[in-house]
CSV table of C-alpha atoms in Angstrom, one decimal:
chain,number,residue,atom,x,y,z
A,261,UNK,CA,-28.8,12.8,1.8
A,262,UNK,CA,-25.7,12.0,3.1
A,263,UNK,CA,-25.0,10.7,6.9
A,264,UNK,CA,-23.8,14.1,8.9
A,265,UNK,CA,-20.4,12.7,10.5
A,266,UNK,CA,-18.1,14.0,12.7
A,267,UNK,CA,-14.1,14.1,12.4
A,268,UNK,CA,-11.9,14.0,15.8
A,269,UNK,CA,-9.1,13.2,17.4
A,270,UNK,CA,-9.3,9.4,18.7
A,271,UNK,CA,-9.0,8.6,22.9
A,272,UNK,CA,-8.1,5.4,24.5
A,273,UNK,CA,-11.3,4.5,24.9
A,274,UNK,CA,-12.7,4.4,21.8
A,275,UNK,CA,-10.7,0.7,21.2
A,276,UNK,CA,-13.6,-0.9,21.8
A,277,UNK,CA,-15.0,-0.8,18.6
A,278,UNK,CA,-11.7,-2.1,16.9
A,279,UNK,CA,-11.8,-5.5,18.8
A,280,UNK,CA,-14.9,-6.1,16.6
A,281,UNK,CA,-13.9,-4.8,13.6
A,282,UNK,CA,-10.2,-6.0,13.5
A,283,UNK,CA,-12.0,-9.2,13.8
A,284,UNK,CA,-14.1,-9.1,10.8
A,285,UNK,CA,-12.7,-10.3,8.1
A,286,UNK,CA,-15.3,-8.3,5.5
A,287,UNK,CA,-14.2,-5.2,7.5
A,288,UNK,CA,-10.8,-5.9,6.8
A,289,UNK,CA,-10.8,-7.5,3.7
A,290,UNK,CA,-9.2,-4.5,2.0
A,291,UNK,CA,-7.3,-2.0,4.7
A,292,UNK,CA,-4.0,-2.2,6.2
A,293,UNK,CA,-2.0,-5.1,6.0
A,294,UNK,CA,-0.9,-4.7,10.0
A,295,UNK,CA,-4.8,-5.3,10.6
A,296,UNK,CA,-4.7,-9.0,9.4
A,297,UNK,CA,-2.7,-10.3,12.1
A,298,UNK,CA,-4.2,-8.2,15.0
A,299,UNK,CA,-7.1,-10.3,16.1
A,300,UNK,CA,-6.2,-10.8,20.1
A,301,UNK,CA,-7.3,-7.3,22.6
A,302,UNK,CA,-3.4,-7.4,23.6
A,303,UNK,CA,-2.5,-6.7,20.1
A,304,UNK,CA,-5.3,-4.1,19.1
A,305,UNK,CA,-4.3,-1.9,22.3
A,306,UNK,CA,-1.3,-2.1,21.7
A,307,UNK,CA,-1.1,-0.4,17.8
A,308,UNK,CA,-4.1,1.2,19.2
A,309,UNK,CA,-2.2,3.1,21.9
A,310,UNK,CA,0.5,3.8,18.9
A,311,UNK,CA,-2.1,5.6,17.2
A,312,UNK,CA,-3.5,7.5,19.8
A,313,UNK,CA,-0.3,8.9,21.0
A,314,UNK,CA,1.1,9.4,16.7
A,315,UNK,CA,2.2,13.1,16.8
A,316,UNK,CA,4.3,12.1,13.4
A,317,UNK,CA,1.0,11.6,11.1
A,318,UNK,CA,-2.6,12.4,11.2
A,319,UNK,CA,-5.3,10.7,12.9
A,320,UNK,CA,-9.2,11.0,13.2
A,321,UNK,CA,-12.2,9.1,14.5
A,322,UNK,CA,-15.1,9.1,12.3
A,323,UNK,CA,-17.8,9.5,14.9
A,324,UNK,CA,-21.6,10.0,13.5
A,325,UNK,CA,-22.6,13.5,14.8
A,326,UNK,CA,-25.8,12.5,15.7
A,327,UNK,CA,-25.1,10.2,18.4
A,328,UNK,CA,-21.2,10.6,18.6
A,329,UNK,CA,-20.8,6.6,17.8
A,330,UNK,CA,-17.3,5.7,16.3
A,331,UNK,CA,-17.4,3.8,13.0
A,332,UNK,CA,-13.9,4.6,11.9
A,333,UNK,CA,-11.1,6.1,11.2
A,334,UNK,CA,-8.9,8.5,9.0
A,335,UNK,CA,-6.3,10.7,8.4
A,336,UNK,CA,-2.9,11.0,6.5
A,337,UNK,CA,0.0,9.5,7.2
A,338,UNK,CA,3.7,9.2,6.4
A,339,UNK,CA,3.8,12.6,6.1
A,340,UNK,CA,7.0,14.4,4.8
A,341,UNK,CA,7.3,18.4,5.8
A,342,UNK,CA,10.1,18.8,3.6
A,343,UNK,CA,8.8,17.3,0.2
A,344,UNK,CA,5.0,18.8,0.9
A,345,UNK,CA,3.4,15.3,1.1
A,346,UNK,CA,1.4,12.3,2.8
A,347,UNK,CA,-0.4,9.4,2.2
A,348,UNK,CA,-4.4,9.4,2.5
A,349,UNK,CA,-5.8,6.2,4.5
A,350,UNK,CA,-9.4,5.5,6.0
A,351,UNK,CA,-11.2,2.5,7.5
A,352,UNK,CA,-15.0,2.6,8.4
A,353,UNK,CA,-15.2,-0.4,10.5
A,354,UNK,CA,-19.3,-0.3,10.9
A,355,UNK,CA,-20.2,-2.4,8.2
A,356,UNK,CA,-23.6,-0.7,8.7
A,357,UNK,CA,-22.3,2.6,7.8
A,358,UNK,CA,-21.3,1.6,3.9
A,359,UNK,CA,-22.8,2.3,1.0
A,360,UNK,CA,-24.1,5.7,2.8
A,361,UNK,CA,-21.4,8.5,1.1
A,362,UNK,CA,-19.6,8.7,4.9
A,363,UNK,CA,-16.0,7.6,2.7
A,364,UNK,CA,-16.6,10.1,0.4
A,365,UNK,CA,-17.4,13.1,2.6
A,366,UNK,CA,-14.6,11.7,5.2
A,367,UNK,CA,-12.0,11.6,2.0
A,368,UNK,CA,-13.5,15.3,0.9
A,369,UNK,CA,-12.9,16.6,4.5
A,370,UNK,CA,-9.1,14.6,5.6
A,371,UNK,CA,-8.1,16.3,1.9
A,372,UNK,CA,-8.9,19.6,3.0
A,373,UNK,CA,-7.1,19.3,6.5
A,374,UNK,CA,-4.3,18.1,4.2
A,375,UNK,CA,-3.9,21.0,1.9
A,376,UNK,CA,-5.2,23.7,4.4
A,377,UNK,CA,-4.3,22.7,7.8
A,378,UNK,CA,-1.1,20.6,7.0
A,379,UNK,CA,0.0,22.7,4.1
A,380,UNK,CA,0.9,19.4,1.6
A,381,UNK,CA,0.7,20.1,-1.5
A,382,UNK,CA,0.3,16.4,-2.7
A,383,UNK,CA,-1.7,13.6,-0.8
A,384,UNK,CA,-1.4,9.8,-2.4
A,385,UNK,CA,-2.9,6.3,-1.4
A,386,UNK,CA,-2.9,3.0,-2.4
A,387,UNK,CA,-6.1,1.1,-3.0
A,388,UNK,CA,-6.9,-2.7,-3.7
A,389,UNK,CA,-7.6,-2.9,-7.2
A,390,UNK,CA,-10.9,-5.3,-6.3
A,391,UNK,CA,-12.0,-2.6,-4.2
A,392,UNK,CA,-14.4,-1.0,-7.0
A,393,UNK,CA,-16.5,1.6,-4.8
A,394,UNK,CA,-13.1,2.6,-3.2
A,395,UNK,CA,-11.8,3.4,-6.6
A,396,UNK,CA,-14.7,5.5,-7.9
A,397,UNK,CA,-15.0,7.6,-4.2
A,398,UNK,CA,-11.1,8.4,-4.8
A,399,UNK,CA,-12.0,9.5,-8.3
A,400,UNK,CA,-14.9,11.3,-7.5
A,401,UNK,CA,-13.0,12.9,-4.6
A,402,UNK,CA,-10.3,13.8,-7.5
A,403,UNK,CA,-7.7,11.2,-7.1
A,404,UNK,CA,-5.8,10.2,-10.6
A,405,UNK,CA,-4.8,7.0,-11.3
A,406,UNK,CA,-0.5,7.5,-10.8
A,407,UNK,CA,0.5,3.8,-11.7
A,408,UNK,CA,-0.1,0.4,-10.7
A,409,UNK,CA,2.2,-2.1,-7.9
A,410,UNK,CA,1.8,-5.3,-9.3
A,411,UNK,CA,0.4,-8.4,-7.2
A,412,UNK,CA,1.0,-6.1,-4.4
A,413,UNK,CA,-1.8,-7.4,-1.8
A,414,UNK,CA,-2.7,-10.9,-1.1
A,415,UNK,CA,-6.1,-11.9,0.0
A,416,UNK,CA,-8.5,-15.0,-0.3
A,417,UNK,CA,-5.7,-17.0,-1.3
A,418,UNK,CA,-4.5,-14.9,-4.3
A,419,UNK,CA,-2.7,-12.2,-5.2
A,420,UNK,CA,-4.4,-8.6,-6.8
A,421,UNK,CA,-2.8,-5.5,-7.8
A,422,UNK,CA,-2.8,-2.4,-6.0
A,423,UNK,CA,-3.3,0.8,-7.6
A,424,UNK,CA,-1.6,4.4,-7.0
A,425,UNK,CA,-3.6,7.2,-6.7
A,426,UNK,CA,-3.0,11.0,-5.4
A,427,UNK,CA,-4.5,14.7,-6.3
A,428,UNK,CA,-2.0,17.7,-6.1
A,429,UNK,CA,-3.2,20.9,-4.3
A,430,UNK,CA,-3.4,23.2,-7.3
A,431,UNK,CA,-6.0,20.2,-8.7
A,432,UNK,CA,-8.2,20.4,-5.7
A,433,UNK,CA,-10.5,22.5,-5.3
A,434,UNK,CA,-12.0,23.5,-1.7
C-alpha cells in the first residue's frame, strides 16, 4: 500500500529539514547540481528563500498526510508559457521515506498539475543514468527515453551520463 502524501506549497519554515538533507551526501548523491555546494545554513536559506518566493516555476512540499512531516519536494520548473512546456524535478530528502512508492505517486500527481492546472502540453527531466529506480518510476509514470547528454554529471570522482526523458499530454493519461 502506498504511503498517503500530501502536496503543498512550501513556507519559510519548513528549511529545517533541508539543513539535514543538503548535508547528506546519499540524499544528494543524484539531485541538483546547486545542492552540492550548499552545505552551510547561510547558503540553504538563502536558495531556500528563492524557492519559496519562485512565482516563475512550480513548487511543492511533499508532506506525509498523516502527520504533516516534510520529506521533500517537487514541482516543474523552467516553465515556458509560450512553447507549452517545463521540466519535471523532485527530491525526497527523508532517506526513510524511499523505496515506499511516495516518487512515484508524487511524479503521477506534479504531472497532472502540469497538464491540467498549468496547461503544458509537454513535461521533460533529466535523470542520472546510475539512478536505476529513478529511471523505472519515470517509465512507469510514462516518461520515454528522448536522448542521452553524455558524461553530463560528475559524482564519486567520475563522470556518468545523464538521460532525457519527457511524456507529451496527449500520451498521458489522467
Amino acid at each position: 500500500m502506498d504511503t498517503a502524501i500530501i502536496l503543498k506549497p512550501l513556507s519559510i519554515q519548513d528549511v529545517t529539514s533541508f539543513y539535514t538533507w543538503l548535508n547528506d551526501p546519499d540524499a544528494i548523491k543524484y539531485s541538483l547540481s546547486l545542492f552540492q555546494s550548499l552545505n552551510t545554513r547561510e547558503a540553504i536559506d538563502k536558495w531556500f528563500i528563492s524557492v519559496v518566493n519562485d512565482s516563475k516555476n512550480y513548487n511543492r512540499g511533499i508532506f506525509l498526510a498523516n502527520s504533516n512531516t516534510l520529506i521533500g519536494y517537487a514541482g516543474i520548473c523552467n516553465i515556458s508559457t509560450a512553447n507549452k512546456l517545463g521540466e519535471y524535478f523532485i527530491f525526497i530528502g527523508d532517506r526513510n521515506q524511499w523505496g515506499k512508492g511516495i516518487g512515484s505517486q508524487v511524479t503521477q500527481l506534479i504531472v497532472a498539475s502540469g497538464f491540467e492546472e498549468l496547461n503544458l502540453n509537454r513535461i521533460m527531466l533529466t535523470v542520472s543514468e546510475p539512478n536505476y529506480a529513478a529511471v523505472k518510476a519515470y517509465t512507469n509514470a510514462g516518461f520515454k527515453f528522448e536522448g542521452k547528454m553524455r558524461q553530463a554529471c560528475y559524482r564519486d570522482n567520475k563522470f556518468h551520463d545523464k538521460l532525457i526523458m519527457a511524456i507529451l499530454k496527449e500520451e498521458w493519461s489522467s
